XYZ file of C-alpha atoms in Angstrom:
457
model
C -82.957 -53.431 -34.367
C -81.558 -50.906 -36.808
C -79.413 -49.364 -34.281
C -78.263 -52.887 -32.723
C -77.233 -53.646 -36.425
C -75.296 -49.978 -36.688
C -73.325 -50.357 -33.693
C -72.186 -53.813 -34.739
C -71.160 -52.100 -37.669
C -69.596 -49.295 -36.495
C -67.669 -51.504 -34.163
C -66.376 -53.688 -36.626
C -65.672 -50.340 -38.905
C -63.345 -49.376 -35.668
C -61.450 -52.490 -35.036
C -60.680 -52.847 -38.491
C -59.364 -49.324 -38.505
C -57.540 -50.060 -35.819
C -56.042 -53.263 -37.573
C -55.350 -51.114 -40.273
C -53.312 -48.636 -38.023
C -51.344 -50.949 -36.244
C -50.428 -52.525 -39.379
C -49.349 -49.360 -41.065
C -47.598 -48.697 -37.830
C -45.671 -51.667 -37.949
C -45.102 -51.809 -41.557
C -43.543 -48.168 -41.221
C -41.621 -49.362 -38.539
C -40.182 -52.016 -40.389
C -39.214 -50.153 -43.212
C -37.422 -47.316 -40.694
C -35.259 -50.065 -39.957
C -35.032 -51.482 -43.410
C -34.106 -47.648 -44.527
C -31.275 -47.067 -41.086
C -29.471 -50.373 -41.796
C -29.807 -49.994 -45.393
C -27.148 -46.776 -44.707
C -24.744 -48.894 -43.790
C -25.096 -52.087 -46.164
C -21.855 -52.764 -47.925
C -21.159 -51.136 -51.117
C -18.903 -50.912 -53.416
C -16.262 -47.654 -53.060
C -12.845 -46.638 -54.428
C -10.663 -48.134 -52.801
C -12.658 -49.609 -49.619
C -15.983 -51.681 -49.186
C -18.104 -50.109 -46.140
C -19.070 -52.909 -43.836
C -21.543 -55.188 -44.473
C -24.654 -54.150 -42.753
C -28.051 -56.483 -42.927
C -31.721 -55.626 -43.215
C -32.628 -56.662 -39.307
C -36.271 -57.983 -40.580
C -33.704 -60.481 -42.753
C -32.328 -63.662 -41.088
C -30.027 -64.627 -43.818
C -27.835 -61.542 -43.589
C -28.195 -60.759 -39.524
C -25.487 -60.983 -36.927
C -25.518 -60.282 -33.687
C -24.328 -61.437 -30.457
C -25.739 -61.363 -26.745
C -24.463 -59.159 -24.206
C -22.687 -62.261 -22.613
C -20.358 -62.599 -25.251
C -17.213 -64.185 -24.335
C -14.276 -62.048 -24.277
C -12.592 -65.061 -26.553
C -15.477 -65.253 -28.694
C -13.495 -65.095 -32.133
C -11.548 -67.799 -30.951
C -13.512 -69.860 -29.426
C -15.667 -69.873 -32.306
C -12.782 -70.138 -35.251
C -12.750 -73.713 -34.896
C -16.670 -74.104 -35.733
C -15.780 -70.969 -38.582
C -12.984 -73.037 -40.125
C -14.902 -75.909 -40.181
C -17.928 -74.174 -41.794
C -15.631 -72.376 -44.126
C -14.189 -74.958 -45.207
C -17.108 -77.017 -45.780
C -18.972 -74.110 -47.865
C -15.546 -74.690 -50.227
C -16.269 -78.137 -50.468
C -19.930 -76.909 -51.210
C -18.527 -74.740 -53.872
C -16.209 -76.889 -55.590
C -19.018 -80.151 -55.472
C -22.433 -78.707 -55.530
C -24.111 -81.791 -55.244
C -22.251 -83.192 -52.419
C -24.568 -83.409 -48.881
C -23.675 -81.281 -46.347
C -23.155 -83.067 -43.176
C -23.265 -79.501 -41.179
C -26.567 -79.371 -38.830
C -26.378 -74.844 -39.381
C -26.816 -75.516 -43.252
C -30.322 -76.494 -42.302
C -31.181 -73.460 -41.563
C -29.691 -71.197 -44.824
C -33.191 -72.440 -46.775
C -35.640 -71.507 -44.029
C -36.933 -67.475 -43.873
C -39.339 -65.619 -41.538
C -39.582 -61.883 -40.913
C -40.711 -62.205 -37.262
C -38.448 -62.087 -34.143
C -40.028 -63.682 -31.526
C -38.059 -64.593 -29.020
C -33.947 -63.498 -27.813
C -33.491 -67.567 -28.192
C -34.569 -67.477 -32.473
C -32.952 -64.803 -32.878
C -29.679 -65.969 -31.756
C -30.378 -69.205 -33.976
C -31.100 -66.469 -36.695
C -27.977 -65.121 -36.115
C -25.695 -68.246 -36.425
C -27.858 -69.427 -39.670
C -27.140 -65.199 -41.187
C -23.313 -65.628 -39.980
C -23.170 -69.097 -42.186
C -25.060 -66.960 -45.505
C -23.068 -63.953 -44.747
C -19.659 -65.957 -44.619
C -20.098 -67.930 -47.568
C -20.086 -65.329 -50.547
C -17.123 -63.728 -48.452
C -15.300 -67.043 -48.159
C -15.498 -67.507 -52.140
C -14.466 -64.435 -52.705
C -11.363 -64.340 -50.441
C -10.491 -67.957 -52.062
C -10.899 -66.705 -55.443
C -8.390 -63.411 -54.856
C -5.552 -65.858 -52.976
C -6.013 -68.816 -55.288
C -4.078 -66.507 -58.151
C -0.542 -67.031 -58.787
C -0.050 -63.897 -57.610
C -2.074 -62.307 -55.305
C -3.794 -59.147 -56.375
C -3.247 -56.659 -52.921
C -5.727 -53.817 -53.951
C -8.539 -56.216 -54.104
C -7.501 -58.182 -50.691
C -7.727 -54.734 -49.059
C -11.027 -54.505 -50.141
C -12.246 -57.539 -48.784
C -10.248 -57.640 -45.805
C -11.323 -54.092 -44.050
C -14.515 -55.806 -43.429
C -13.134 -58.597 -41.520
C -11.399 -61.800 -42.578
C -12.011 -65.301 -42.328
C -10.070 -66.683 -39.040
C -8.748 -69.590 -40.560
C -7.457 -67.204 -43.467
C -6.295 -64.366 -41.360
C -2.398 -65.065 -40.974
C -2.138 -65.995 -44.626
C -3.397 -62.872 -45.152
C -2.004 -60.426 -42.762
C 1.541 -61.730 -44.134
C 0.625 -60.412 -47.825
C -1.116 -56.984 -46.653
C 1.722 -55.915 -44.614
C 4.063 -56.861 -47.639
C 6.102 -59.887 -44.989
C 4.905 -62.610 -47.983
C 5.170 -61.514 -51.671
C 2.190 -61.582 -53.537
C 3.669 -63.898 -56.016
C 2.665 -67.464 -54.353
C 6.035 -69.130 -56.017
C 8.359 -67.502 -54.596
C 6.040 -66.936 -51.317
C 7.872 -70.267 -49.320
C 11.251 -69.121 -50.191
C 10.594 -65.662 -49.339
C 9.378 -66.772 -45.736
C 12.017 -69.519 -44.881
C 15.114 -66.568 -46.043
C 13.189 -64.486 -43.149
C 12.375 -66.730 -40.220
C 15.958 -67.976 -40.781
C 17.307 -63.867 -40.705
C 15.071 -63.604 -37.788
C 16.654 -66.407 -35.992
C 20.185 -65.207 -36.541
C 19.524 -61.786 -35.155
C 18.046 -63.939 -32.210
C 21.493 -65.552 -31.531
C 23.316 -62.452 -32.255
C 21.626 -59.759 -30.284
C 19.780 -62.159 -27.476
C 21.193 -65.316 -26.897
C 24.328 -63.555 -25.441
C 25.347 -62.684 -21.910
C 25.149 -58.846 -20.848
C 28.580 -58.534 -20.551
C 28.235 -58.133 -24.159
C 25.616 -55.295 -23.934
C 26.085 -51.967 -23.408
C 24.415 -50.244 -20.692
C 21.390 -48.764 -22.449
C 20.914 -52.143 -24.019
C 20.641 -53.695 -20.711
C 18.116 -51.877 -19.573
C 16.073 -51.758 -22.328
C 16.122 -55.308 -21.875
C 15.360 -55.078 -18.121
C 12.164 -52.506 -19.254
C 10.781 -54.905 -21.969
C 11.345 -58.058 -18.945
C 8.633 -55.477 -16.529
C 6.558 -54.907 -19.692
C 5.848 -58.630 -20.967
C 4.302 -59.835 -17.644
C 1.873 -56.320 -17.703
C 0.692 -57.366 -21.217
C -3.001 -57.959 -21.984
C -3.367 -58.898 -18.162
C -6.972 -60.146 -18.451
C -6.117 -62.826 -20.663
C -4.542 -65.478 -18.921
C -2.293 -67.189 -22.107
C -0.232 -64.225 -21.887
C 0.936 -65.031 -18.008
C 2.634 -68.033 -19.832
C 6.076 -67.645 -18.404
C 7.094 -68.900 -22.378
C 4.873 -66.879 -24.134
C 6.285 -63.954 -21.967
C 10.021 -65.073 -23.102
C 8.368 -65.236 -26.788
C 7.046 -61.440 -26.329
C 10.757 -60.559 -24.895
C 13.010 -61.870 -27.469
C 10.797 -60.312 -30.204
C 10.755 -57.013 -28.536
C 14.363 -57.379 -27.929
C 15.564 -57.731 -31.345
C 13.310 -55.550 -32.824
C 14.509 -52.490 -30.405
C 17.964 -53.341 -31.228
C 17.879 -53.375 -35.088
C 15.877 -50.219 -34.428
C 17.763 -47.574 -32.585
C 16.393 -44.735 -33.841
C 13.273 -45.539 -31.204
C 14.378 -48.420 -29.404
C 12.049 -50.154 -27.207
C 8.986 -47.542 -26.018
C 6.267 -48.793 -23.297
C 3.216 -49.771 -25.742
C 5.446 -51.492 -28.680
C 4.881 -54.897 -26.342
C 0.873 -54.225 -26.522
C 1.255 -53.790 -30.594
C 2.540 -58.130 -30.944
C 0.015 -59.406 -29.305
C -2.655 -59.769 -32.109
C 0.164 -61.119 -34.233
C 1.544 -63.477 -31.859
C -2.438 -64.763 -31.370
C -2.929 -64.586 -34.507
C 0.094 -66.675 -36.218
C -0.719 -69.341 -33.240
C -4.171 -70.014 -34.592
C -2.281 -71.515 -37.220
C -1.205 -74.408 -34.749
C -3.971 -74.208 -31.463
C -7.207 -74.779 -31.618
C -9.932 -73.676 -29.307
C -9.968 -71.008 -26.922
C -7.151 -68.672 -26.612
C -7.375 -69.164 -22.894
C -7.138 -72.671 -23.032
C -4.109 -72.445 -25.187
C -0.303 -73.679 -23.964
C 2.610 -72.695 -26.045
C 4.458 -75.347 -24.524
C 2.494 -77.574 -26.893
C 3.828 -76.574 -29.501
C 7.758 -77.883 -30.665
C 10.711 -74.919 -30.632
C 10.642 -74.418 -33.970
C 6.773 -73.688 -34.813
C 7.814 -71.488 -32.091
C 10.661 -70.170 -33.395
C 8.680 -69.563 -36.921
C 6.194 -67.941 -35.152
C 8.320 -65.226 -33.512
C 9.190 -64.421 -36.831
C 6.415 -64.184 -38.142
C 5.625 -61.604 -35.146
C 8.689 -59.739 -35.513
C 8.499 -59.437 -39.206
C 5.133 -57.963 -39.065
C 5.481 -55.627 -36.607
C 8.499 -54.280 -38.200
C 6.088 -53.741 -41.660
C 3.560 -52.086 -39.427
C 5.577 -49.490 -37.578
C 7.488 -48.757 -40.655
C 4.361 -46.761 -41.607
C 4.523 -45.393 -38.553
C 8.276 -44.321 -37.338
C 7.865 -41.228 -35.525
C 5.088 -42.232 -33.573
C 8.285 -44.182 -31.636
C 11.003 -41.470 -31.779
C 12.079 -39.221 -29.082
C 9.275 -37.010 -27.851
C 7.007 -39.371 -30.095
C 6.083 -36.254 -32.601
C 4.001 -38.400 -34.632
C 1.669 -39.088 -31.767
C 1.464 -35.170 -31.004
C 0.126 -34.622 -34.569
C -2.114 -36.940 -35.237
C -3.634 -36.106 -31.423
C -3.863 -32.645 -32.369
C -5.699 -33.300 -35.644
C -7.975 -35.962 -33.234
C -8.597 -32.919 -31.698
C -9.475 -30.518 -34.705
C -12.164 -33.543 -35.996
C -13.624 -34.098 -33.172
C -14.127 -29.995 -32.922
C -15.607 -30.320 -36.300
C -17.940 -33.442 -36.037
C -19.677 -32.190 -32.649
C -18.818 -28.562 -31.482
C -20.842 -29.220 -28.029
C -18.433 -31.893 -27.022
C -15.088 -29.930 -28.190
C -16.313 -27.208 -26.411
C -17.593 -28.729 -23.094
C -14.042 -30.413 -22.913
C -12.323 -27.345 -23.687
C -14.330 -25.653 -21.001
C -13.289 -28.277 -18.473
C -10.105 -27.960 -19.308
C -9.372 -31.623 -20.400
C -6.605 -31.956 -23.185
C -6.694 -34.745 -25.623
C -2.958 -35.722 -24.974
C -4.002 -36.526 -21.808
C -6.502 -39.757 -22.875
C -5.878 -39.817 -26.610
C -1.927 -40.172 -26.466
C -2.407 -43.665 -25.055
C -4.818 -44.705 -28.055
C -2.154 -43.904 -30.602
C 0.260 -45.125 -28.592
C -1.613 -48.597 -28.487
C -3.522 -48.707 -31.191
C -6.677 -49.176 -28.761
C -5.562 -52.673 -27.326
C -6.035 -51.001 -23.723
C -9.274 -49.847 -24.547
C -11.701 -52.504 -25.697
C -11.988 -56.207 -25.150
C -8.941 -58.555 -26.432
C -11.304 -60.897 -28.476
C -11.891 -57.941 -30.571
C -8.785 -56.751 -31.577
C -7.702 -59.275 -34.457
C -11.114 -57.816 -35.826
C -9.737 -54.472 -35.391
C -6.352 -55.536 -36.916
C -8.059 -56.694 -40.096
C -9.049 -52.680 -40.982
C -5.900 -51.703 -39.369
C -3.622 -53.854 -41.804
C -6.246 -52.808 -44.457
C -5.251 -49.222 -44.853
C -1.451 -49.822 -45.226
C 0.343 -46.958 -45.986
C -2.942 -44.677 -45.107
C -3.742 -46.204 -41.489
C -1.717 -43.162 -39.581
C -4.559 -40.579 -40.925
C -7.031 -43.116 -40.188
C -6.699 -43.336 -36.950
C -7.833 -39.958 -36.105
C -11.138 -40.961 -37.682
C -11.660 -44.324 -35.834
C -10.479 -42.837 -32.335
C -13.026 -39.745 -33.137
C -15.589 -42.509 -33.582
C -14.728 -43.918 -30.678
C -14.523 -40.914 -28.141
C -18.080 -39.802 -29.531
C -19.691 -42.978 -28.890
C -20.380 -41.451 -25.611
C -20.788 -37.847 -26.622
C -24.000 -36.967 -24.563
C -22.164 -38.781 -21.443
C -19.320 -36.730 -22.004
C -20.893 -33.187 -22.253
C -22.348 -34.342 -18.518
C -19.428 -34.942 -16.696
C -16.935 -32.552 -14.879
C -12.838 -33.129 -15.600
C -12.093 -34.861 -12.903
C -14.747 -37.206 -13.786
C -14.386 -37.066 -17.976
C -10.618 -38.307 -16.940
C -11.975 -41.243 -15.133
C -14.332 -42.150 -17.540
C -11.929 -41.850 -20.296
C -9.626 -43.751 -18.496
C -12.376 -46.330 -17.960
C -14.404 -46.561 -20.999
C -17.407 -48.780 -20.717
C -16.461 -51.335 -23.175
C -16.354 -55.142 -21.367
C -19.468 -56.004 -23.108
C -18.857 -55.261 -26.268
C -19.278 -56.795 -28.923
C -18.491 -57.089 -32.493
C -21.826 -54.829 -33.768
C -20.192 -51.748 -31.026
C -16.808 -52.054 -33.054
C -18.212 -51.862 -36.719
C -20.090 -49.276 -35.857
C -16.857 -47.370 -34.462
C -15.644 -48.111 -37.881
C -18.501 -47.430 -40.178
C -18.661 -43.999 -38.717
C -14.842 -43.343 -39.110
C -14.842 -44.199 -42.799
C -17.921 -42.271 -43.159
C -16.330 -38.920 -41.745
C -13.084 -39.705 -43.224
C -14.748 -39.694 -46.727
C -16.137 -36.182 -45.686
C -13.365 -34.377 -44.454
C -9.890 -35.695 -44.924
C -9.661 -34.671 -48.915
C -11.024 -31.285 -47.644
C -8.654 -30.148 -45.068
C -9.993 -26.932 -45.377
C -13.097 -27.890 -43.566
C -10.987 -28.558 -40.446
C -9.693 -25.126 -40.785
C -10.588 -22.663 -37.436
């Protein structure tokens, strides 16, 4: 009887040490992850905010998104995001309103356990909602001012912007709209005006009137438009290709000291996607220019052109003969990557590979080639962030990027590491892949761009 009784015990003693373990295995668990994401939760830093990362245990502060993400996911979904940021304003502004949006159901409920893919998705969209709203109030509060205070909008906008508030404010960051919002309207109607003048001066006219090199610049950027963003099917609008042209056009023209060059055409498309949003609704691919009247056009080309005169002011011999600005910042690419992981410098270097030969096209393009189209107003967001700084940037982003696959790289022979780099891997991405791309690139541009010396041979 006595030893009936002590093997009952014993057994019970050993499943509840085995409780015990599991549950201090999980707990640790749970904190590991607490701790890794808790690297990368925003914070505040001069001059920049880190991205905003979530605890993934947390389902008010979690986004994600499914490996079948639609490549127009941001727009697709910035009709349901204007209409939930809009509706947290109203929220703001009358507290004791009811909110007649099904997703703010699910802000009050909380559980730590994942159980399924099909919760955690619904986790996601309620975390988006929580996540969105203290950034929404925030960006409201900064453009509300009479005059808009820029250092603080850079802050806010590296980490992604509202899409309903993303022309408004890629006109102020790249300096296009003055921060003062009275004379803003004048300042914008003086410019779409200028643009349209330069329109009828340099475009509308027959090429008898051009010089040679003029027409076939012309005849270059007319190949070019039809080859841009090819995978998204609004671009093959034979309009929205004459849109692209006359932009291009002018801008070449008023710019001779680089003219047109093959990857400028890439560089309007967020813009021109981006100022539409203001006027289409839905999916970009479902989009038709032709809905809209010639002169929402007409103010949106100038919009385009503006802007992407602002940007590659920052950025003018990137676009000059022999493109030196390219060369440098590939060479520096080249001296960071060498720093952040030897093995893959060296295993390149071994095989021979040069960075000019896959890197020139990322500076050249600013990435657009390289990961999916729905991503890249995301992208533009940190871009237009930096200003002045984005050139040295760059080299820290495209570092990030190329070492996303370092272990594949160090495995493959050059005739294969060109294919592959050619070909990255990146269809399925999805926003998570792209801020970690750019939480590592501010992270080693904290560490090693004020200390040149540490990129020293």
């Amino acid at each position: 009887m006595k030893n009936n009784s002590s093997q009952s015990y014993n057994s019970e003693e050993n499943n509840s040490k085995k409780e015990s373990a599991f549950s201090t295995l999980d707990s640790r668990f749970n904190q590991t992850l607490r701790n890794v994401q808790g690297l990368l939760k925003g914070r505040s830093i001069p001059g920049k905010v880190l991205l905003s990362r979530s605890d993934p245990l947390d389902q008010s502060n979690i986004q994600e998104h499914s490996p079948n993400y639609e490549r127009s996911f941001s727009y697709n979904d910035a009709e349901t995001s204007d209409r939930m940021s809009k509706d947290l304003e109203e929220e703001v502004q009358n507290p004791n309103k009811p909110s007649n949006n099904a997703n703010s159901n699910g802000l009050n409920s909380a559980t730590s356990n994942i159980e399924n893919t099909s919760k955690e998705a619904q986790k996601s969209t309620m975390g988006a909602r929580a996540t969105d709203s203290a950034r929404i109030i925030k960006f409201t509060k900064v453009l509300s001012g009479t005059t808009v205070i820029l250092e603080k909008l850079r802050e806010l906008a590296w980490s992604g912007i509202p899409p309903y508030m993303r022309p408004d404010v890629w006109r102020l960051l790249l300096g296009y709209a003055p921060p003062n919002s009275d004379r803003r309207g004048g300042v914008l109607k003086r410019k779409r005006l200028e643009y349209l003048d330069c329109v009828s001066q340099y475009y509308d006219i027959p090429d008898t009137e051009r010089s040679d090199d003029e027409i076939n610049m012309l005849r270059q950027i007319a190949v070019d438009c039809p080859r841009t963003v090819p995978d998204v099917s609004f671009f093959q609008q034979a309009q929205v290709q004459k849109s692209l042209e006359r932009i291009l056009y002018t801008w070449a023209i008023r710019h001779p000291a680089s003219g047109y060059v093959q990857g400028i055409n890439d560089l309007v498309t967020p813009f021109l996607v981006g100022f539409l949003s203001e006027y289409l609704e839905g999916s970009v691919d479902s989009w038709s220019i032709s809905d809209l009247s010639p002169d929402k056009i007409s103010i949106i080309e100038a919009d385009c052109y503006w802007c992407l005169s602002k940007l590659l002011d920052g950025m003018q011999d990137h676009y000059t003969f022999a493109q030196p600005g390219i060369q440098r910042l590939v060479f520096k690419l080249k001296e960071v990557v060498r720093r952040i992981d030897e093995p893959v410098s060296t295993h390149m270097e071994e095989q021979g590979l040069e960075f000019l030969q896959f890197a020139f096209r990322w500076f050249n393009c600013l990435l657009i080639r390289e990961i999916p189209f729905h991503l890249i107003t995301r992208l533009w967001d940190t871009y237009l962030a930096e200003g002045d700084a984005l050139p040295d940037f760059l080299v820290y982003i495209f570092a990030s990027f190329l070492l996303t696959w370092s272990d594949k790289l160090q495995k493959l022979d050059f005739q294969e590491l060109v294919m592959f780099l050619q070909h990255l891997p990146t269809n399925n991405w999805t926003h998570q892949e792209l801020e970690m791309v750019l939480s590592r690139a501010f992270m080693w541009h904290s560490m090693f761009n004020s200390s040149p010396s540490h990129l020293a041979n």
